[in-house]
Amino acid sequence: FFLMIRRPPRSTQGVSSAASDVYKRQIIMNWILLLVFATVLVKSHIYESHGKINDAYCLKQETHIVFPRGYLGIGKVDPDYPSNFQKLLSYGIEGAGYMIPCFSCGNPRSQAIELMNYTPEKQLRYFVHIIAGSWGSDKTANRKFLYELCSEFDYHGNVCGIVTNAFNWNFVMGEDSNEFSNLMLFYIDPDNEPSCADFIPFGGWKIPKRKLFKENELKCGVYTNALYDCYTREGQNGSVKFARDHQIHINPQFQ
């Protein structure tokens, strides 16, 4: 980002008032551009939130997108989710729910429907956290569960994304699993570094959409996970499509 500042005249003698006005306007415009650029930098990160949002206005100063936690691993919608989402909308903050599915509860399609029913807006993005320890030992069954879950979101016109890292994905779905690689990936690496240079491909993903680089930071009275946009912030040209195009390509045995 560059600012063009003209050198002021060494002497005001012989300088017209019109030229002086032009110079002053240039200085004012440069300061305005600098303030706008600073605002963009401040709002460069996106946040997941877990807990009750009490100050959505404060979050509005920090970001333009928040992903409130929508579904708990115990098999029910987060009780704060509907009101959190509504508060975000009231301040013009874009929302997208994330969930920790309950594998042991079964019925993944019902879990997706329940989350959608409690979401104030329709046709959104939903992100599924894949965390070792909360799934079964049968990787084929785990894949089938995830397929059913994302297919239900897809059926209702939503986009399904994945939040995980190589260890968790390989442990839960298997190192040979690449059936979901056309979904958006937010990879977890809480090293406090807003950079995606450390990403190593796994699960068929070659390029992540975002990196979860900071966890459990108290911001505006609510705990957040900070997400860095790998795709638009690091020079990608927009040619790769991360959405599911109304289809999830997966092994026919799951269908």
XYZ file of N, CA and C in Angstrom:
765
model
N 0.860 -1.186 0.000
C 0.000 0.000 0.000
C 0.891 1.229 0.000
N 0.673 2.135 -0.893
C 1.534 3.304 -1.002
C 0.697 4.571 -0.974
N 1.265 5.607 -0.362
C 0.647 6.924 -0.359
C 1.525 7.858 -1.186
N 0.906 8.651 -2.011
C 1.650 9.614 -2.803
C 1.488 10.974 -2.146
N 2.589 11.525 -1.628
C 2.549 12.828 -0.975
C 3.463 13.773 -1.740
N 2.888 14.836 -2.166
C 3.670 15.820 -2.906
C 4.469 16.667 -1.934
N 5.679 16.988 -2.331
C 6.494 17.881 -1.504
C 5.892 19.276 -1.514
N 5.764 19.915 -0.354
C 5.210 21.269 -0.330
C 6.161 22.243 -1.001
N 5.677 23.315 -1.533
C 6.545 24.304 -2.176
C 7.513 24.902 -1.176
N 8.767 25.168 -1.609
C 9.777 25.741 -0.714
C 9.376 27.139 -0.275
N 8.664 27.794 -1.099
C 8.226 29.135 -0.749
C 6.810 29.312 -1.240
N 6.041 30.015 -0.489
C 4.660 30.244 -0.891
C 4.534 31.433 -1.823
N 5.694 32.109 -2.053
C 5.617 33.259 -2.939
C 5.322 32.805 -4.357
N 4.385 33.411 -4.950
C 4.046 33.098 -6.325
C 3.184 31.865 -6.478
N 2.807 31.211 -5.362
C 1.966 30.037 -5.436
C 0.514 30.467 -5.287
N -0.291 30.078 -6.211
C -1.692 30.503 -6.182
C -2.426 29.820 -5.049
N -3.516 30.411 -4.591
C -4.340 29.812 -3.531
C -4.980 28.518 -4.025
N -5.247 28.425 -5.340
C -5.838 27.205 -5.904
C -4.856 26.043 -5.774
N -3.570 26.289 -6.067
C -2.560 25.236 -5.953
C -2.403 24.807 -4.499
N -2.463 25.782 -3.595
C -2.368 25.468 -2.174
C -3.538 24.597 -1.729
N -4.715 24.901 -2.239
C -5.901 24.105 -1.896
C -5.771 22.675 -2.399
N -5.201 22.519 -3.601
C -4.994 21.179 -4.151
C -4.071 20.377 -3.252
N -3.012 21.006 -2.796
C -2.043 20.332 -1.931
C -2.721 19.903 -0.616
N -3.516 20.792 -0.037
C -4.195 20.470 1.216
C -5.163 19.303 1.037
N -5.892 19.314 -0.089
C -6.840 18.227 -0.352
C -6.102 16.900 -0.512
N -4.902 16.956 -1.143
C -4.109 15.735 -1.324
C -3.711 15.149 0.030
N -3.297 16.020 0.950
C -2.916 15.566 2.284
C -4.106 14.934 2.998
N -5.272 15.563 2.902
C -6.478 15.037 3.558
C -6.853 13.683 2.981
N -6.809 13.550 1.666
C -7.159 12.287 1.024
C -6.188 11.181 1.425
N -4.910 11.516 1.547
C -3.926 10.525 1.966
C -4.221 10.005 3.361
N -4.612 10.906 4.250
C -4.948 10.490 5.621
C -6.198 9.628 5.640
N -7.166 9.969 4.820
C -8.382 9.153 4.737
C -8.054 7.752 4.247
N -7.221 7.666 3.190
C -6.832 6.365 2.667
C -6.060 5.552 3.703
N -5.217 6.223 4.469
C -4.458 5.534 5.504
C -5.381 4.970 6.580
N -6.393 5.741 6.972
C -7.343 5.272 7.982
C -8.147 4.089 7.473
N -8.565 4.148 6.209
C -9.313 3.035 5.618
C -8.458 1.786 5.594
N -7.188 1.939 5.185
C -6.289 0.794 5.116
C -6.068 0.187 6.503
N -5.933 1.051 7.515
C -5.745 0.569 8.886
C -6.963 -0.202 9.354
N -8.146 0.256 8.982
C -9.380 -0.441 9.359
C -9.437 -1.820 8.733
N -9.024 -1.924 7.474
C -9.008 -3.222 6.803
C -8.067 -4.180 7.518
N -6.895 -3.667 7.933
C -5.945 -4.515 8.639
C -6.499 -5.007 9.957
N -7.163 -4.113 10.706
C -7.732 -4.485 12.003
C -8.771 -5.585 11.823
N -9.541 -5.512 10.739
C -10.614 -6.471 10.520
C -10.185 -7.604 9.589
N -8.874 -7.882 9.561
C -8.392 -8.866 8.598
C -8.685 -10.299 9.016
N -9.016 -10.543 10.293
C -9.239 -11.894 10.763
C -10.730 -12.171 10.964
N -11.059 -13.433 10.920
C -12.414 -13.920 11.130
C -12.380 -14.758 12.401
N -13.492 -14.811 13.107
C -13.465 -15.477 14.402
C -14.557 -16.527 14.539
N -14.195 -17.641 15.173
C -15.172 -18.549 15.745
C -15.424 -18.062 17.168
N -16.634 -18.254 17.656
C -16.917 -17.869 19.037
C -17.594 -19.008 19.767
N -17.280 -19.164 21.048
C -17.966 -20.136 21.881
C -18.264 -19.489 23.228
N -19.531 -19.451 23.562
C -19.988 -18.741 24.744
C -21.016 -17.700 24.354
N -21.533 -17.001 25.328
C -22.584 -16.014 25.076
C -21.986 -14.698 24.609
N -22.490 -14.186 23.493
C -22.065 -12.891 22.971
C -22.904 -11.800 23.621
N -22.244 -10.905 24.353
C -22.951 -9.803 25.002
C -22.682 -8.463 24.325
N -21.593 -8.369 23.570
C -21.221 -7.090 22.962
C -20.901 -7.282 21.483
N -21.948 -7.406 20.683
C -21.761 -7.584 19.250
C -21.192 -6.323 18.601
N -21.494 -5.164 19.180
C -20.943 -3.917 18.641
C -19.419 -3.935 18.711
N -18.886 -4.427 19.827
C -17.434 -4.537 19.982
C -16.848 -5.467 18.921
N -17.510 -6.601 18.686
C -17.036 -7.525 17.655
C -17.071 -6.886 16.275
N -18.048 -6.018 16.067
C -18.176 -5.322 14.784
C -16.928 -4.495 14.484
N -16.280 -3.977 15.541
C -15.067 -3.191 15.351
C -13.860 -4.073 15.037
N -13.983 -5.371 15.336
C -12.869 -6.287 15.169
C -12.907 -7.069 13.860
N -14.113 -7.374 13.374
C -14.226 -8.281 12.235
C -15.549 -8.071 11.521
N -15.702 -8.690 10.360
C -16.962 -8.624 9.631
C -17.628 -9.991 9.532
N -16.941 -11.040 10.022
C -17.511 -12.390 10.000
C -17.222 -13.083 11.321
N -18.255 -13.695 11.913
C -18.094 -14.497 13.125
C -18.833 -15.816 12.931
N -18.187 -16.913 13.309
C -18.812 -18.237 13.251
C -19.151 -18.666 14.674
N -20.393 -18.443 15.122
C -20.745 -18.874 16.476
C -20.923 -20.389 16.557
N -20.558 -20.958 17.705
C -20.748 -22.395 17.892
C -22.238 -22.708 17.912
N -22.641 -23.673 17.076
C -24.061 -23.972 16.941
C -24.492 -25.302 17.529
N -23.595 -26.279 17.523
C -24.000 -27.622 17.951
C -22.909 -28.219 18.837
N -23.350 -28.824 19.941
C -22.435 -29.372 20.934
C -22.237 -30.869 20.736
N -21.077 -31.359 21.135
C -20.766 -32.768 20.979
C -21.598 -33.700 21.828
N -22.431 -33.141 22.705
C -23.324 -33.970 23.524
C -24.657 -34.214 22.824
N -24.803 -33.661 21.625
C -25.984 -33.957 20.828
C -27.124 -32.973 20.954
N -26.813 -31.688 21.089
C -27.873 -30.683 21.126
C -27.327 -29.339 20.653
N -28.243 -28.471 20.251
C -27.869 -27.131 19.808
C -27.370 -26.330 21.010
N -26.306 -25.570 20.795
C -25.791 -24.679 21.841
C -26.905 -23.709 22.235
N -27.262 -23.637 23.528
C -28.386 -22.782 23.931
C -28.184 -21.301 23.612
N -26.936 -20.857 23.473
C -26.666 -19.452 23.158
C -26.684 -19.177 21.657
N -26.737 -20.218 20.855
C -26.556 -20.055 19.408
C -27.598 -19.151 18.748
N -28.907 -19.368 18.941
C -29.876 -18.522 18.230
C -29.739 -17.038 18.564
N -29.582 -16.714 19.853
C -29.473 -15.299 20.240
C -28.132 -14.716 19.791
N -27.061 -15.515 19.857
C -25.767 -15.027 19.370
C -25.843 -14.663 17.897
N -26.451 -15.526 17.127
C -26.552 -15.309 15.689
C -27.385 -14.060 15.397
N -28.469 -13.900 16.136
C -29.345 -12.751 15.924
C -28.630 -11.443 16.268
N -27.830 -11.458 17.320
C -27.073 -10.261 17.692
C -26.075 -9.884 16.597
N -25.413 -10.878 16.040
C -24.468 -10.605 14.957
C -25.173 -9.968 13.771
N -26.318 -10.537 13.402
C -27.077 -9.999 12.264
C -27.520 -8.564 12.526
N -27.898 -8.271 13.753
C -28.407 -6.930 14.069
C -27.330 -5.859 13.907
N -26.062 -6.261 13.965
C -24.963 -5.311 13.776
C -24.298 -5.470 12.410
N -24.937 -6.201 11.528
C -24.429 -6.337 10.176
C -23.210 -7.232 10.064
N -23.017 -8.127 11.020
C -21.894 -9.061 10.978
C -22.360 -10.355 10.330
N -21.618 -10.814 9.352
C -21.975 -12.058 8.681
C -21.718 -13.244 9.616
N -22.638 -14.186 9.634
C -22.505 -15.345 10.506
C -22.503 -16.648 9.727
N -21.891 -17.667 10.317
C -21.906 -19.024 9.760
C -21.698 -19.973 10.935
N -22.609 -20.908 11.137
C -22.531 -21.774 12.302
C -21.484 -22.863 12.169
N -20.879 -23.233 13.300
C -20.012 -24.415 13.286
C -20.519 -25.402 14.321
N -20.186 -26.659 14.116
C -20.711 -27.693 14.986
C -19.647 -28.726 15.338
N -19.798 -29.284 16.529
C -19.055 -30.464 16.946
C -20.087 -31.589 16.977
N -20.149 -32.400 15.951
C -21.227 -33.396 15.866
C -21.101 -34.469 16.944
N -22.211 -35.114 17.225
C -22.249 -36.198 18.206
C -22.327 -37.522 17.451
N -21.181 -38.160 17.242
C -21.151 -39.416 16.500
C -21.923 -40.510 17.237
N -21.743 -40.590 18.542
C -22.394 -41.652 19.318
C -23.908 -41.505 19.345
N -24.409 -40.305 19.074
C -25.863 -40.085 19.046
C -26.495 -40.648 17.778
N -25.676 -40.825 16.725
C -26.207 -41.314 15.463
C -27.056 -40.272 14.760
N -27.715 -40.689 13.691
C -28.662 -39.843 12.958
C -28.071 -38.478 12.575
N -27.015 -38.447 11.779
C -26.378 -37.179 11.426
C -27.286 -36.207 10.677
N -28.172 -36.731 9.857
C -29.072 -35.826 9.121
C -29.971 -35.051 10.074
N -30.431 -35.691 11.127
C -31.270 -35.005 12.113
C -30.488 -33.923 12.847
N -29.205 -34.180 13.101
C -28.377 -33.171 13.757
C -28.224 -31.938 12.864
N -28.014 -32.166 11.581
C -27.904 -31.042 10.646
C -29.212 -30.263 10.578
N -30.329 -30.968 10.524
C -31.642 -30.314 10.437
C -31.915 -29.493 11.693
N -31.565 -30.058 12.847
C -31.799 -29.337 14.100
C -31.003 -28.037 14.127
N -29.737 -28.089 13.698
C -28.927 -26.877 13.673
C -29.496 -25.855 12.701
N -29.899 -26.302 11.522
C -30.485 -25.375 10.546
C -31.766 -24.747 11.058
N -32.572 -25.514 11.775
C -33.837 -24.993 12.300
C -33.634 -23.889 13.326
N -32.489 -23.913 14.015
C -32.214 -22.895 15.035
C -31.409 -21.724 14.486
N -31.116 -21.746 13.192
C -30.342 -20.673 12.574
C -31.276 -19.629 11.979
N -31.149 -18.348 12.395
C -32.073 -17.313 11.918
C -32.059 -17.089 10.414
N -30.910 -17.304 9.765
C -30.820 -17.135 8.310
C -30.746 -18.495 7.635
N -31.129 -18.520 6.371
C -31.104 -19.760 5.607
C -30.012 -19.707 4.541
N -29.683 -20.884 4.034
C -28.683 -21.040 2.969
C -27.362 -20.367 3.344
N -26.737 -20.962 4.333
C -25.481 -20.450 4.863
C -24.363 -21.474 4.697
N -23.243 -21.174 5.321
C -22.149 -22.119 5.433
C -22.166 -22.724 6.835
N -21.925 -24.007 6.901
C -21.810 -24.702 8.188
C -20.491 -25.456 8.197
N -19.793 -25.383 9.326
C -18.474 -25.999 9.422
C -18.471 -27.066 10.500
N -17.921 -28.218 10.143
C -17.913 -29.386 11.018
C -16.509 -29.582 11.570
N -16.390 -29.564 12.896
C -15.109 -29.842 13.535
C -14.874 -31.350 13.591
N -13.735 -31.774 13.089
C -13.341 -33.184 13.143
C -12.227 -33.299 14.179
N -12.565 -33.882 15.344
C -11.632 -33.953 16.462
C -11.524 -35.396 16.927
N -10.302 -35.909 17.000
C -10.083 -37.279 17.466
C -10.624 -37.447 18.881
N -11.207 -38.607 19.137
C -11.745 -38.887 20.464
C -13.244 -38.754 20.555
N -13.840 -38.067 19.581
C -15.293 -37.894 19.607
C -15.978 -38.674 18.486
N -15.210 -39.563 17.819
C -15.750 -40.382 16.746
C -15.523 -41.858 17.074
N -16.020 -42.737 16.205
C -15.840 -44.171 16.412
C -14.496 -44.653 15.898
N -14.224 -45.930 16.107
C -12.961 -46.521 15.641
C -13.044 -47.024 14.207
N -14.255 -47.164 13.691
C -14.474 -47.636 12.323
C -14.428 -46.435 11.374
N -13.355 -46.308 10.636
C -13.183 -45.130 9.779
C -14.206 -45.082 8.653
N -14.632 -46.237 8.165
C -15.659 -46.262 7.126
C -16.973 -45.715 7.674
N -17.308 -46.078 8.903
C -18.530 -45.564 9.542
C -18.411 -44.060 9.784
N -17.228 -43.606 10.144
C -17.018 -42.173 10.355
C -17.228 -41.390 9.064
N -16.702 -41.928 7.966
C -16.874 -41.258 6.672
C -18.347 -41.217 6.264
N -19.028 -42.314 6.494
C -20.451 -42.369 6.144
C -21.236 -41.333 6.953
N -20.916 -41.202 8.239
C -21.579 -40.225 9.105
C -21.359 -38.813 8.567
N -20.111 -38.484 8.225
C -19.804 -37.147 7.716
C -20.478 -36.900 6.378
N -20.513 -37.922 5.548
C -21.195 -37.784 4.258
C -22.669 -37.455 4.455
N -23.341 -38.180 5.344
C -24.766 -37.933 5.613
C -24.977 -36.522 6.152
N -24.094 -36.099 7.041
C -24.207 -34.777 7.654
C -24.086 -33.672 6.607
N -23.003 -33.726 5.828
C -22.784 -32.679 4.819
C -23.814 -32.743 3.696
N -24.273 -33.944 3.365
C -25.288 -34.081 2.320
C -26.591 -33.400 2.721
N -26.916 -33.461 4.015
C -28.158 -32.814 4.480
C -28.049 -31.297 4.386
N -26.895 -30.750 4.765
C -26.691 -29.307 4.588
C -26.798 -28.943 3.116
N -26.163 -29.732 2.275
C -26.158 -29.493 0.836
C -27.577 -29.548 0.254
N -28.355 -30.510 0.703
C -29.714 -30.696 0.190
C -30.564 -29.453 0.412
N -30.306 -28.739 1.500
C -31.085 -27.539 1.823
C -30.432 -26.258 1.303
N -29.476 -26.406 0.391
C -28.895 -25.229 -0.256
C -27.776 -24.566 0.510
N -27.191 -25.272 1.485
C -26.088 -24.716 2.272
C -24.745 -25.269 1.785
N -23.684 -24.696 2.314
C -22.330 -25.156 2.022
C -21.754 -25.779 3.285
N -21.166 -26.940 3.151
C -20.544 -27.634 4.277
C -19.032 -27.493 4.181
N -18.390 -27.154 5.294
C -16.940 -27.057 5.345
C -16.391 -27.883 6.499
N -15.073 -28.073 6.512
C -14.417 -28.918 7.496
C -13.391 -28.105 8.280
N -13.365 -28.317 9.607
C -12.357 -27.701 10.470
C -11.589 -28.828 11.149
N -10.310 -28.969 10.815
C -9.522 -30.071 11.369
C -8.056 -29.837 11.049
N -7.207 -30.806 11.378
C -5.818 -30.810 10.931
C -5.447 -32.229 10.519
N -4.222 -32.412 10.064
C -3.822 -33.707 9.510
C -3.936 -34.827 10.538
N -3.500 -34.558 11.767
C -3.548 -35.608 12.783
C -4.979 -36.069 13.038
N -5.866 -35.120 13.304
C -7.250 -35.466 13.608
C -7.937 -36.121 12.418
N -7.711 -35.574 11.228
C -8.357 -36.132 10.032
C -7.904 -37.574 9.777
N -6.614 -37.792 9.808
C -6.095 -39.136 9.541
C -6.537 -40.135 10.608
N -6.612 -39.685 11.852
C -7.021 -40.564 12.946
C -8.490 -40.948 12.822
N -9.330 -40.001 12.420
C -10.779 -40.234 12.368
C -11.216 -40.823 11.028
N -10.718 -40.268 9.924
C -11.190 -40.654 8.592
C -10.224 -41.555 7.824
N -8.952 -41.560 8.223
C -7.966 -42.399 7.556
C -7.092 -41.613 6.598
N -5.849 -41.999 6.501
C -4.904 -41.306 5.625
C -5.278 -41.427 4.152
N -6.054 -42.448 3.810
C -6.433 -42.642 2.406
C -7.735 -41.932 2.047
N -8.295 -41.182 2.972
C -9.578 -40.517 2.717
C -9.371 -39.184 2.018
N -9.878 -39.067 0.806
C -9.825 -37.791 0.089
C -11.176 -37.446 -0.545
N -12.230 -38.143 -0.089
C -13.551 -37.970 -0.701
C -14.160 -36.591 -0.439
N -13.669 -35.902 0.572
C -14.273 -34.628 0.961
C -13.412 -33.431 0.561
N -12.430 -33.645 -0.281
C -11.457 -32.595 -0.552
C -12.000 -31.450 -1.400
N -13.234 -31.572 -1.900
C -13.831 -30.446 -2.613
C -14.590 -29.514 -1.670
N -14.609 -29.845 -0.372
C -15.222 -28.968 0.618
C -14.179 -27.971 1.126
N -14.640 -26.844 1.640
C -13.731 -25.862 2.217
C -13.029 -26.444 3.430
N -11.748 -26.176 3.557
C -10.970 -26.633 4.704
C -10.449 -25.449 5.510
N -10.750 -25.461 6.806
C -10.097 -24.583 7.769
C -9.165 -25.491 8.573
N -7.871 -25.330 8.406
C -6.981 -26.239 9.131
C -6.526 -25.615 10.449
N -6.385 -26.456 11.457
C -6.066 -26.021 12.816
C -4.566 -26.112 13.057
N -3.962 -24.989 13.389
C -2.550 -24.947 13.771
C -2.354 -23.713 14.651
N -2.704 -23.810 15.939
C -2.686 -22.634 16.817
C -1.276 -22.209 17.246
N -0.487 -21.762 16.263
C 0.887 -21.340 16.531
C 1.013 -19.825 16.642
N -0.146 -19.133 16.635
C -0.196 -17.671 16.728
C 0.459 -16.967 15.537
N 0.625 -17.699 14.440
C 1.231 -17.126 13.236
C 0.164 -16.986 12.139
N -0.238 -15.760 11.791
C -1.214 -15.571 10.707
C -0.582 -15.763 9.337
N -0.258 -17.006 9.043
C 0.363 -17.370 7.769
C 0.035 -18.826 7.477
N -0.148 -19.147 6.212
C -0.476 -20.510 5.812
C 0.709 -21.211 5.148
N 1.892 -20.647 5.316
C 3.082 -21.214 4.690
C 3.429 -22.585 5.262
N 2.910 -22.900 6.446
C 3.249 -24.172 7.086
C 2.287 -25.303 6.712
N 1.317 -25.027 5.839
C 0.335 -26.060 5.503
C 0.975 -27.191 4.702
N 0.718 -28.429 5.137
C 1.145 -29.630 4.420
C -0.115 -30.370 3.968
N -0.268 -30.653 2.694
C -1.499 -31.276 2.183
C -1.836 -32.580 2.908
N -3.133 -32.788 3.090
C -3.655 -34.038 3.652
C -5.097 -34.180 3.211
N -5.632 -35.385 3.271
C -7.034 -35.628 2.953
C -7.460 -35.223 1.551
N -6.503 -35.046 0.658
C -6.822 -34.595 -0.698
C -6.800 -33.089 -0.857
N -6.716 -32.336 0.247
C -6.667 -30.867 0.172
C -5.255 -30.419 -0.164
N -5.143 -29.604 -1.169
C -3.852 -29.036 -1.557
C -3.734 -27.584 -1.117
N -4.888 -26.915 -1.024
C -4.916 -25.510 -0.613
C -6.019 -25.342 0.432
N -5.701 -24.849 1.616
C -6.739 -24.603 2.618
C -7.421 -23.265 2.359
N -8.613 -23.127 2.864
C -9.300 -21.843 2.767
C -8.845 -20.897 3.880
N -8.810 -21.416 5.111
C -8.377 -20.596 6.240
C -7.569 -21.433 7.222
N -6.830 -20.730 8.055
C -6.052 -21.367 9.124
C -6.545 -20.866 10.470
N -6.874 -21.795 11.370
C -7.205 -21.441 12.742
C -5.869 -21.348 13.485
N -5.400 -20.108 13.704
C -4.035 -19.920 14.198
C -3.963 -19.473 15.661
N -5.100 -19.162 16.260
C -5.103 -18.734 17.660
C -6.383 -19.232 18.324
N -6.247 -19.842 19.496
C -7.388 -20.446 20.185
C -7.672 -19.750 21.516
N -8.972 -19.760 21.875
C -9.427 -19.340 23.209
C -8.912 -17.970 23.634
N -8.994 -17.032 22.707
C -8.640 -15.649 23.024
C -9.908 -14.915 23.457
N -9.851 -14.277 24.618
C -11.002 -13.523 25.106
C -11.075 -12.198 24.365
N -12.130 -12.026 23.591
C -12.302 -10.822 22.779
C -13.740 -10.336 22.912
N -13.884 -9.099 23.351
C -15.213 -8.502 23.514
C -16.090 -9.333 24.463
N -15.463 -9.954 25.450
C -16.207 -10.691 26.456
C -16.606 -12.095 26.068
N -16.115 -12.586 24.920
C -16.453 -13.945 24.483
C -15.177 -14.633 23.999
N -15.065 -15.927 24.232
C -13.882 -16.664 23.797
C -13.949 -16.925 22.292
N -12.837 -16.680 21.633
C -12.806 -16.784 20.172
C -11.594 -17.589 19.705
N -11.723 -18.144 18.508
C -10.607 -18.727 17.773
C -10.405 -17.862 16.533
N -9.189 -17.411 16.316
C -8.920 -16.512 15.191
C -8.570 -17.314 13.935
N -9.144 -16.901 12.805
C -8.941 -17.569 11.516
C -8.281 -16.608 10.534
N -7.265 -17.098 9.866
C -6.563 -16.313 8.853
C -6.981 -16.805 7.472
N -7.284 -15.869 6.583
C -7.748 -16.218 5.242
C -6.550 -16.528 4.346
N -6.258 -17.804 4.175
C -5.111 -18.216 3.356
C -5.297 -17.838 1.901
N -6.512 -17.880 1.455
C -6.771 -17.824 0.016
C -6.647 -16.419 -0.547
N -7.413 -15.473 0.004
C -7.403 -14.125 -0.556
C -6.248 -13.301 -0.032
N -5.727 -13.621 1.164
C -4.647 -12.824 1.732
C -3.281 -13.225 1.193
N -3.161 -14.397 0.582
C -1.844 -14.859 0.169
C -1.737 -15.029 -1.345
N -2.515 -14.208 -2.079
C -2.262 -14.051 -3.498
C -2.887 -15.064 -4.421
N -3.842 -15.886 -3.946
C -4.485 -16.806 -4.871
C -5.388 -16.014 -5.814
N -5.596 -16.541 -6.996
C -6.286 -15.751 -8.019
C -7.780 -16.030 -8.108
N -8.309 -16.827 -7.211
C -9.751 -17.054 -7.208
C -10.212 -18.125 -8.166
N -9.290 -18.840 -8.803
C -9.707 -19.821 -9.804
C -10.110 -21.153 -9.182
N -9.643 -21.425 -7.960
C -9.985 -22.681 -7.299
C -11.300 -22.516 -6.567
N -12.180 -23.456 -6.742
C -13.504 -23.354 -6.141
C -13.591 -24.280 -4.934
N -13.938 -23.711 -3.774
C -13.957 -24.508 -2.558
C -15.360 -25.007 -2.219
N -16.374 -24.414 -2.779
C -17.735 -24.853 -2.481
C -18.026 -26.178 -3.161
N -19.161 -26.771 -2.819
C -19.428 -28.148 -3.223
C -20.224 -28.266 -4.499
N -20.613 -27.147 -5.095
C -21.314 -27.179 -6.373
C -22.511 -28.115 -6.357
N -23.200 -28.129 -5.227
C -24.412 -28.926 -5.062
C -24.183 -30.434 -5.143
N -22.928 -30.856 -5.060
C -22.650 -32.289 -5.039
C -21.426 -32.552 -4.185
N -21.471 -33.643 -3.440
C -20.307 -34.096 -2.702
C -19.827 -35.373 -3.370
N -18.639 -35.339 -3.926
C -18.119 -36.509 -4.626
C -17.532 -37.471 -3.610
N -18.140 -38.614 -3.461
C -17.731 -39.551 -2.429
C -17.948 -40.960 -2.922
N -17.295 -41.898 -2.287
C -17.381 -43.299 -2.681
C -18.844 -43.757 -2.742
N -19.271 -44.391 -3.836
C -20.676 -44.813 -3.977
C -21.163 -45.718 -2.861
N -20.261 -46.392 -2.145
C -20.715 -47.295 -1.087
C -21.410 -46.540 0.035
N -21.187 -45.211 0.124
C -21.813 -44.451 1.187
C -23.194 -43.931 0.795
N -23.535 -44.011 -0.466
C -24.762 -43.369 -0.945
C -25.963 -44.299 -0.852
